[in-house]
Amino acid sequence: AQSVTQLGSHVSVSEGALVLLRCNYSSSVPPYLFWYVQYPNQGLQLLLKYTSAATLVKGINGFEAEFKKSETSFHLTKPSAHMSDAAEYFCAVSDRGTGGGNKLTFGTGTQLKVEL
Amino acid sequence: DVKVTQSSRYLVKRTGEKVFLECVQDMDHENMFWYRQDPGLGLRLIYFSYDVKMKEKGDIPEGYSVSREKKERFSLILESASTNQTSMYLCASSFGDRSGTQYFGPGTRLLVL
């Protein structure tokens, strides 16, 4: 069984500051991990994914995430926040088809606020 | 670009009505999914389908049914809508490979009065 924990339902940063959104996972198989972003009144958009290649994954809009097996973590970072980064971010883990259909289990989301 | 479309962005229905939410994808994906999204609860899987006419229950299937008659189309049906089904409904699709990357539609915000 898979599960995802996102620490902090709301995170606030100043424009230009480091963004750090935390994600810890639990998985019975070597995980595939994802970060998605959701802008207001829109669907989810893939930011980046880890599928067992490089542990540091670069995504769109300057975001990156590092897979740390020993810490069961996949935290999302961006060196310098921009106002346009304000959105809700979801971490997800894949069951890799073990239960049929490649289901994703999502965290409860982190709302990122960027202040001037 | 993968495109997943949903039939309505906003929908208002009355308690007891039968509600159909439709989702269409244009990438020949094998898998399709229906989620509901509620504040503080993230996304919860209602049903998914890994092939035409095949369906599997997700985590919260009660009060819902689905239909997949064609590969590109996946419908979510609320047989008798209730106020606790007021929510945002998201459809997604993915290839049958193990990476599991899902592509999402824009969502349907349903209000049941």
PDB file of C-alpha atoms in Angstrom:
ATOM      1  CA  ALA A   1       0.000   0.000   0.000  1.00  0.00           C
ATOM      2  CA  GLN A   2       1.110   3.529  -0.719  1.00  0.00           C
ATOM      3  CA  SER A   3       0.618   6.748   1.195  1.00  0.00           C
ATOM      4  CA  VAL A   4       1.841  10.319   1.000  1.00  0.00           C
ATOM      5  CA  THR A   5       2.189  12.916   3.737  1.00  0.00           C
ATOM      6  CA  GLN A   6       2.589  16.583   2.912  1.00  0.00           C
ATOM      7  CA  LEU A   7       3.717  18.578   5.922  1.00  0.00           C
ATOM      8  CA  GLY A   8       2.097  21.983   6.068  1.00  0.00           C
ATOM      9  CA  SER A   9      -1.239  22.585   4.402  1.00  0.00           C
ATOM     10  CA  HIS A  10      -0.299  26.251   3.926  1.00  0.00           C
ATOM     11  CA  VAL A  11       3.140  27.704   3.243  1.00  0.00           C
ATOM     12  CA  SER A  12       3.853  31.398   2.837  1.00  0.00           C
ATOM     13  CA  VAL A  13       7.072  32.840   1.383  1.00  0.00           C
ATOM     14  CA  SER A  14       8.254  36.217   0.213  1.00  0.00           C
ATOM     15  CA  GLU A  15       8.876  36.837  -3.451  1.00  0.00           C
ATOM     16  CA  GLY A  16      12.487  35.894  -4.205  1.00  0.00           C
ATOM     17  CA  ALA A  17      12.779  33.552  -1.214  1.00  0.00           C
ATOM     18  CA  LEU A  18      13.407  29.824  -1.296  1.00  0.00           C
ATOM     19  CA  VAL A  19      10.378  27.593  -1.718  1.00  0.00           C
ATOM     20  CA  LEU A  20      10.426  24.265   0.145  1.00  0.00           C
ATOM     21  CA  LEU A  21       7.387  21.998   0.097  1.00  0.00           C
ATOM     22  CA  ARG A  22       7.716  18.744   1.986  1.00  0.00           C
ATOM     23  CA  CYS A  23       6.575  15.297   0.934  1.00  0.00           C
ATOM     24  CA  ASN A  24       7.161  11.957   2.629  1.00  0.00           C
ATOM     25  CA  TYR A  25       5.941   8.705   1.179  1.00  0.00           C
ATOM     26  CA  SER A  26       5.341   5.125   2.090  1.00  0.00           C
ATOM     27  CA  SER A  27       5.422   2.461  -0.591  1.00  0.00           C
ATOM     28  CA  SER A  28       5.551  -1.332  -0.718  1.00  0.00           C
ATOM     29  CA  VAL A  29       7.411  -1.203  -4.043  1.00  0.00           C
ATOM     30  CA  PRO A  30      10.231   1.053  -5.298  1.00  0.00           C
ATOM     31  CA  PRO A  31       8.288   4.252  -5.780  1.00  0.00           C
ATOM     32  CA  TYR A  32       7.517   6.434  -8.713  1.00  0.00           C
ATOM     33  CA  LEU A  33       6.867   9.912  -7.332  1.00  0.00           C
ATOM     34  CA  PHE A  34       5.204  12.981  -8.765  1.00  0.00           C
ATOM     35  CA  TRP A  35       4.585  16.627  -8.019  1.00  0.00           C
ATOM     36  CA  TYR A  36       1.577  18.304  -9.554  1.00  0.00           C
ATOM     37  CA  VAL A  37       0.493  21.956  -9.407  1.00  0.00           C
ATOM     38  CA  GLN A  38      -3.062  23.254  -9.468  1.00  0.00           C
ATOM     39  CA  TYR A  39      -3.848  26.890 -10.239  1.00  0.00           C
ATOM     40  CA  PRO A  40      -7.229  28.253  -9.123  1.00  0.00           C
ATOM     41  CA  ASN A  41     -10.183  26.661 -10.898  1.00  0.00           C
ATOM     42  CA  GLN A  42      -7.976  24.458 -13.048  1.00  0.00           C
ATOM     43  CA  GLY A  43      -7.000  20.820 -13.237  1.00  0.00           C
ATOM     44  CA  LEU A  44      -3.654  19.426 -12.113  1.00  0.00           C
ATOM     45  CA  GLN A  45      -0.535  19.962 -14.183  1.00  0.00           C
ATOM     46  CA  LEU A  46       2.542  17.755 -13.928  1.00  0.00           C
ATOM     47  CA  LEU A  47       5.560  19.610 -12.498  1.00  0.00           C
ATOM     48  CA  LEU A  48       8.029  16.735 -12.381  1.00  0.00           C
ATOM     49  CA  LYS A  49       8.348  13.016 -11.745  1.00  0.00           C
ATOM     50  CA  TYR A  50      10.866  10.531 -10.377  1.00  0.00           C
ATOM     51  CA  THR A  51      10.987   7.110 -12.013  1.00  0.00           C
ATOM     52  CA  SER A  52      14.218   5.638 -10.590  1.00  0.00           C
ATOM     53  CA  ALA A  53      16.745   7.410 -12.810  1.00  0.00           C
ATOM     54  CA  ALA A  54      18.564  10.465 -11.371  1.00  0.00           C
ATOM     55  CA  THR A  55      17.626  11.245  -7.774  1.00  0.00           C
ATOM     56  CA  LEU A  56      17.558  15.000  -8.450  1.00  0.00           C
ATOM     57  CA  VAL A  57      14.703  15.718 -10.810  1.00  0.00           C
ATOM     58  CA  LYS A  58      14.225  19.013 -12.607  1.00  0.00           C
ATOM     59  CA  GLY A  59      10.780  20.126 -13.630  1.00  0.00           C
ATOM     60  CA  ILE A  60       9.010  23.030 -15.216  1.00  0.00           C
ATOM     61  CA  ASN A  61       9.011  26.635 -13.967  1.00  0.00           C
ATOM     62  CA  GLY A  62      12.367  26.233 -12.157  1.00  0.00           C
ATOM     63  CA  PHE A  63      11.178  23.605  -9.667  1.00  0.00           C
ATOM     64  CA  GLU A  64      13.191  20.567  -8.694  1.00  0.00           C
ATOM     65  CA  ALA A  65      12.853  17.693  -6.245  1.00  0.00           C
ATOM     66  CA  GLU A  66      15.281  15.262  -4.692  1.00  0.00           C
ATOM     67  CA  PHE A  67      14.457  11.627  -3.999  1.00  0.00           C
ATOM     68  CA  LYS A  68      15.990  10.481  -0.697  1.00  0.00           C
ATOM     69  CA  LYS A  69      15.336   6.817  -0.095  1.00  0.00           C
ATOM     70  CA  SER A  70      16.817   6.808   3.417  1.00  0.00           C
ATOM     71  CA  GLU A  71      14.435   9.580   4.463  1.00  0.00           C
ATOM     72  CA  THR A  72      11.493   8.382   2.299  1.00  0.00           C
ATOM     73  CA  SER A  73      11.207  11.963   1.118  1.00  0.00           C
ATOM     74  CA  PHE A  74      10.650  13.805  -2.139  1.00  0.00           C
ATOM     75  CA  HIS A  75      10.681  17.494  -1.207  1.00  0.00           C
ATOM     76  CA  LEU A  76       9.989  20.160  -3.830  1.00  0.00           C
ATOM     77  CA  THR A  77      12.183  23.253  -4.016  1.00  0.00           C
ATOM     78  CA  LYS A  78      12.605  26.415  -6.040  1.00  0.00           C
ATOM     79  CA  PRO A  79      15.468  28.823  -5.326  1.00  0.00           C
ATOM     80  CA  SER A  80      13.495  32.025  -5.846  1.00  0.00           C
ATOM     81  CA  ALA A  81       9.719  32.309  -5.540  1.00  0.00           C
ATOM     82  CA  HIS A  82       7.684  34.295  -8.017  1.00  0.00           C
ATOM     83  CA  MET A  83       4.185  35.635  -7.562  1.00  0.00           C
ATOM     84  CA  SER A  84       3.005  33.313 -10.323  1.00  0.00           C
ATOM     85  CA  ASP A  85       4.018  30.286  -8.193  1.00  0.00           C
ATOM     86  CA  ALA A  86       1.050  30.850  -5.894  1.00  0.00           C
ATOM     87  CA  ALA A  87      -1.007  27.664  -6.282  1.00  0.00           C
ATOM     88  CA  GLU A  88      -1.749  24.361  -4.617  1.00  0.00           C
ATOM     89  CA  TYR A  89       0.868  21.627  -4.901  1.00  0.00           C
ATOM     90  CA  PHE A  90       0.231  17.904  -4.656  1.00  0.00           C
ATOM     91  CA  CYS A  91       2.714  15.107  -4.128  1.00  0.00           C
ATOM     92  CA  ALA A  92       1.728  11.637  -5.371  1.00  0.00           C
ATOM     93  CA  VAL A  93       3.105   8.101  -5.397  1.00  0.00           C
ATOM     94  CA  SER A  94       2.340   5.453  -8.016  1.00  0.00           C
ATOM     95  CA  ASP A  95       1.490   1.839  -7.326  1.00  0.00           C
ATOM     96  CA  ARG A  96       3.347   1.018 -10.573  1.00  0.00           C
ATOM     97  CA  GLY A  97       0.452  -1.077 -11.794  1.00  0.00           C
ATOM     98  CA  THR A  98       0.581  -3.590  -8.964  1.00  0.00           C
ATOM     99  CA  GLY A  99      -3.086  -3.033  -8.293  1.00  0.00           C
ATOM    100  CA  GLY A 100      -3.978  -2.555 -11.933  1.00  0.00           C
ATOM    101  CA  GLY A 101      -4.270   0.745 -13.749  1.00  0.00           C
ATOM    102  CA  ASN A 102      -1.187   2.543 -12.377  1.00  0.00           C
ATOM    103  CA  LYS A 103      -3.085   4.312  -9.649  1.00  0.00           C
ATOM    104  CA  LEU A 104      -1.699   7.373  -7.919  1.00  0.00           C
ATOM    105  CA  THR A 105      -2.121   8.112  -4.232  1.00  0.00           C
ATOM    106  CA  PHE A 106      -2.125  11.837  -3.543  1.00  0.00           C
ATOM    107  CA  GLY A 107      -1.197  13.870  -0.524  1.00  0.00           C
ATOM    108  CA  THR A 108      -3.655  16.378   0.867  1.00  0.00           C
ATOM    109  CA  GLY A 109      -1.917  19.282  -0.835  1.00  0.00           C
ATOM    110  CA  THR A 110       0.042  22.376   0.187  1.00  0.00           C
ATOM    111  CA  GLN A 111      -1.260  25.833  -0.636  1.00  0.00           C
ATOM    112  CA  LEU A 112       1.650  28.119  -1.482  1.00  0.00           C
ATOM    113  CA  LYS A 113       1.218  31.830  -0.937  1.00  0.00           C
ATOM    114  CA  VAL A 114       3.809  34.264  -2.280  1.00  0.00           C
ATOM    115  CA  GLU A 115       3.931  37.699  -0.715  1.00  0.00           C
ATOM    116  CA  LEU A 116       5.549  40.894  -1.932  1.00  0.00           C
TER     117      LEU A 116
ATOM    118  CA  ASP B   1      -0.100  17.956 -26.221  1.00  0.00           C
ATOM    119  CA  VAL B   2      -2.341  15.618 -24.280  1.00  0.00           C
ATOM    120  CA  LYS B   3      -5.825  16.961 -24.015  1.00  0.00           C
ATOM    121  CA  VAL B   4      -8.396  15.830 -21.477  1.00  0.00           C
ATOM    122  CA  THR B   5     -11.714  17.612 -21.642  1.00  0.00           C
ATOM    123  CA  GLN B   6     -14.679  17.536 -19.295  1.00  0.00           C
ATOM    124  CA  SER B   7     -18.209  18.266 -20.417  1.00  0.00           C
ATOM    125  CA  SER B   8     -18.944  21.065 -17.941  1.00  0.00           C
ATOM    126  CA  ARG B   9     -16.893  23.432 -15.805  1.00  0.00           C
ATOM    127  CA  TYR B  10     -19.750  24.257 -13.459  1.00  0.00           C
ATOM    128  CA  LEU B  11     -22.933  22.332 -12.774  1.00  0.00           C
ATOM    129  CA  VAL B  12     -25.859  22.927 -10.415  1.00  0.00           C
ATOM    130  CA  LYS B  13     -28.243  20.049  -9.729  1.00  0.00           C
ATOM    131  CA  ARG B  14     -31.025  19.267  -7.287  1.00  0.00           C
ATOM    132  CA  THR B  15     -31.041  16.458  -4.729  1.00  0.00           C
ATOM    133  CA  GLY B  16     -32.244  13.223  -6.287  1.00  0.00           C
ATOM    134  CA  GLU B  17     -31.369  14.145  -9.858  1.00  0.00           C
ATOM    135  CA  LYS B  18     -29.322  11.803 -12.043  1.00  0.00           C
ATOM    136  CA  VAL B  19     -26.087  13.501 -13.024  1.00  0.00           C
ATOM    137  CA  PHE B  20     -23.717  12.622 -15.862  1.00  0.00           C
ATOM    138  CA  LEU B  21     -20.167  13.918 -15.994  1.00  0.00           C
ATOM    139  CA  GLU B  22     -18.287  13.164 -19.179  1.00  0.00           C
ATOM    140  CA  CYS B  23     -14.580  13.035 -19.865  1.00  0.00           C
ATOM    141  CA  VAL B  24     -12.839  12.670 -23.217  1.00  0.00           C
ATOM    142  CA  GLN B  25      -9.128  12.205 -23.906  1.00  0.00           C
ATOM    143  CA  ASP B  26      -7.413  12.420 -27.281  1.00  0.00           C
ATOM    144  CA  MET B  27      -4.167  10.494 -26.619  1.00  0.00           C
ATOM    145  CA  ASP B  28      -5.365   6.892 -26.970  1.00  0.00           C
ATOM    146  CA  HIS B  29      -4.680   6.299 -23.274  1.00  0.00           C
ATOM    147  CA  GLU B  30      -5.629   2.925 -21.833  1.00  0.00           C
ATOM    148  CA  ASN B  31      -6.335   4.157 -18.306  1.00  0.00           C
ATOM    149  CA  MET B  32      -8.892   6.693 -17.194  1.00  0.00           C
ATOM    150  CA  PHE B  33      -9.738   7.898 -13.701  1.00  0.00           C
ATOM    151  CA  TRP B  34     -12.348   9.871 -11.807  1.00  0.00           C
ATOM    152  CA  TYR B  35     -11.424  11.742  -8.623  1.00  0.00           C
ATOM    153  CA  ARG B  36     -13.219  14.065  -6.308  1.00  0.00           C
ATOM    154  CA  GLN B  37     -11.343  16.897  -4.646  1.00  0.00           C
ATOM    155  CA  ASP B  38     -12.394  18.414  -1.335  1.00  0.00           C
ATOM    156  CA  PRO B  39     -10.516  20.982   0.787  1.00  0.00           C
ATOM    157  CA  GLY B  40      -8.114  19.328   3.206  1.00  0.00           C
ATOM    158  CA  LEU B  41      -8.715  15.877   1.756  1.00  0.00           C
ATOM    159  CA  GLY B  42      -6.716  16.085  -1.462  1.00  0.00           C
ATOM    160  CA  LEU B  43      -7.786  13.918  -4.377  1.00  0.00           C
ATOM    161  CA  ARG B  44      -9.688  10.719  -3.711  1.00  0.00           C
ATOM    162  CA  LEU B  45     -10.146   8.067  -6.379  1.00  0.00           C
ATOM    163  CA  ILE B  46     -13.750   7.188  -7.157  1.00  0.00           C
ATOM    164  CA  TYR B  47     -13.376   4.744 -10.064  1.00  0.00           C
ATOM    165  CA  PHE B  48     -10.858   3.903 -12.708  1.00  0.00           C
ATOM    166  CA  SER B  49     -10.838   1.977 -15.966  1.00  0.00           C
ATOM    167  CA  TYR B  50      -7.896   0.238 -17.618  1.00  0.00           C
ATOM    168  CA  ASP B  51      -9.709  -0.780 -20.798  1.00  0.00           C
ATOM    169  CA  VAL B  52     -12.982  -0.354 -22.648  1.00  0.00           C
ATOM    170  CA  LYS B  53     -15.890  -1.751 -20.637  1.00  0.00           C
ATOM    171  CA  MET B  54     -13.538  -2.484 -17.710  1.00  0.00           C
ATOM    172  CA  LYS B  55     -13.884  -0.652 -14.415  1.00  0.00           C
ATOM    173  CA  GLU B  56     -12.538  -0.927 -10.915  1.00  0.00           C
ATOM    174  CA  LYS B  57     -13.691   0.698  -7.707  1.00  0.00           C
ATOM    175  CA  GLY B  58     -11.439   3.234  -6.144  1.00  0.00           C
ATOM    176  CA  ASP B  59     -11.414   4.418  -2.557  1.00  0.00           C
ATOM    177  CA  ILE B  60     -14.838   6.085  -2.460  1.00  0.00           C
ATOM    178  CA  PRO B  61     -17.176   4.467  -5.034  1.00  0.00           C
ATOM    179  CA  GLU B  62     -20.379   4.631  -2.980  1.00  0.00           C
ATOM    180  CA  GLY B  63     -23.088   6.642  -4.692  1.00  0.00           C
ATOM    181  CA  TYR B  64     -21.301   6.637  -8.048  1.00  0.00           C
ATOM    182  CA  SER B  65     -21.124   4.469 -11.146  1.00  0.00           C
ATOM    183  CA  VAL B  66     -19.101   4.742 -14.364  1.00  0.00           C
ATOM    184  CA  SER B  67     -19.305   3.799 -18.000  1.00  0.00           C
ATOM    185  CA  ARG B  68     -16.607   3.315 -20.599  1.00  0.00           C
ATOM    186  CA  GLU B  69     -18.078   2.269 -23.931  1.00  0.00           C
ATOM    187  CA  LYS B  70     -15.289   3.813 -26.036  1.00  0.00           C
ATOM    188  CA  LYS B  71     -11.604   4.075 -25.284  1.00  0.00           C
ATOM    189  CA  GLU B  72     -11.546   7.864 -25.344  1.00  0.00           C
ATOM    190  CA  ARG B  73     -14.614   8.482 -23.169  1.00  0.00           C
ATOM    191  CA  PHE B  74     -15.211   7.821 -19.467  1.00  0.00           C
ATOM    192  CA  SER B  75     -18.443   8.876 -17.801  1.00  0.00           C
ATOM    193  CA  LEU B  76     -19.177   9.331 -14.125  1.00  0.00           C
ATOM    194  CA  ILE B  77     -22.788   8.898 -13.056  1.00  0.00           C
ATOM    195  CA  LEU B  78     -24.425  10.046  -9.865  1.00  0.00           C
ATOM    196  CA  GLU B  79     -27.597   7.939  -9.798  1.00  0.00           C
ATOM    197  CA  SER B  80     -29.346  10.135  -7.239  1.00  0.00           C
ATOM    198  CA  ALA B  81     -27.377  13.226  -6.363  1.00  0.00           C
ATOM    199  CA  SER B  82     -27.053  14.200  -2.718  1.00  0.00           C
ATOM    200  CA  THR B  83     -25.736  17.355  -1.078  1.00  0.00           C
ATOM    201  CA  ASN B  84     -22.655  15.528   0.200  1.00  0.00           C
ATOM    202  CA  GLN B  85     -21.635  14.977  -3.421  1.00  0.00           C
ATOM    203  CA  THR B  86     -21.071  18.694  -3.866  1.00  0.00           C
ATOM    204  CA  SER B  87     -17.425  18.772  -4.855  1.00  0.00           C
ATOM    205  CA  MET B  88     -14.848  19.316  -7.575  1.00  0.00           C
ATOM    206  CA  TYR B  89     -14.629  16.319  -9.912  1.00  0.00           C
ATOM    207  CA  LEU B  90     -11.446  15.691 -11.852  1.00  0.00           C
ATOM    208  CA  CYS B  91     -10.912  13.271 -14.697  1.00  0.00           C
ATOM    209  CA  ALA B  92      -7.476  11.963 -15.666  1.00  0.00           C
ATOM    210  CA  SER B  93      -5.966   9.569 -18.181  1.00  0.00           C
ATOM    211  CA  SER B  94      -2.673   7.735 -18.595  1.00  0.00           C
ATOM    212  CA  PHE B  95      -0.903   5.194 -20.743  1.00  0.00           C
ATOM    213  CA  GLY B  96      -0.806   1.615 -19.569  1.00  0.00           C
ATOM    214  CA  ASP B  97       2.974   1.779 -18.923  1.00  0.00           C
ATOM    215  CA  ARG B  98       4.315   1.599 -15.392  1.00  0.00           C
ATOM    216  CA  SER B  99       5.354   5.242 -15.065  1.00  0.00           C
ATOM    217  CA  GLY B 100       1.790   6.138 -14.167  1.00  0.00           C
ATOM    218  CA  THR B 101       1.897   9.762 -15.327  1.00  0.00           C
ATOM    219  CA  GLN B 102      -1.678  11.007 -15.313  1.00  0.00           C
ATOM    220  CA  TYR B 103      -2.986  13.929 -17.333  1.00  0.00           C
ATOM    221  CA  PHE B 104      -5.888  15.879 -15.901  1.00  0.00           C
ATOM    222  CA  GLY B 105      -8.893  17.673 -17.263  1.00  0.00           C
ATOM    223  CA  PRO B 106      -9.906  21.140 -16.018  1.00  0.00           C
ATOM    224  CA  GLY B 107     -12.432  19.786 -13.533  1.00  0.00           C
ATOM    225  CA  THR B 108     -16.181  20.102 -12.993  1.00  0.00           C
ATOM    226  CA  ARG B 109     -17.385  21.985  -9.952  1.00  0.00           C
ATOM    227  CA  LEU B 110     -20.700  20.385  -8.977  1.00  0.00           C
ATOM    228  CA  LEU B 111     -23.152  21.965  -6.570  1.00  0.00           C
ATOM    229  CA  VAL B 112     -26.056  19.821  -5.375  1.00  0.00           C
ATOM    230  CA  LEU B 113     -28.882  21.807  -3.797  1.00  0.00           C
TER     231      LEU B 113
END
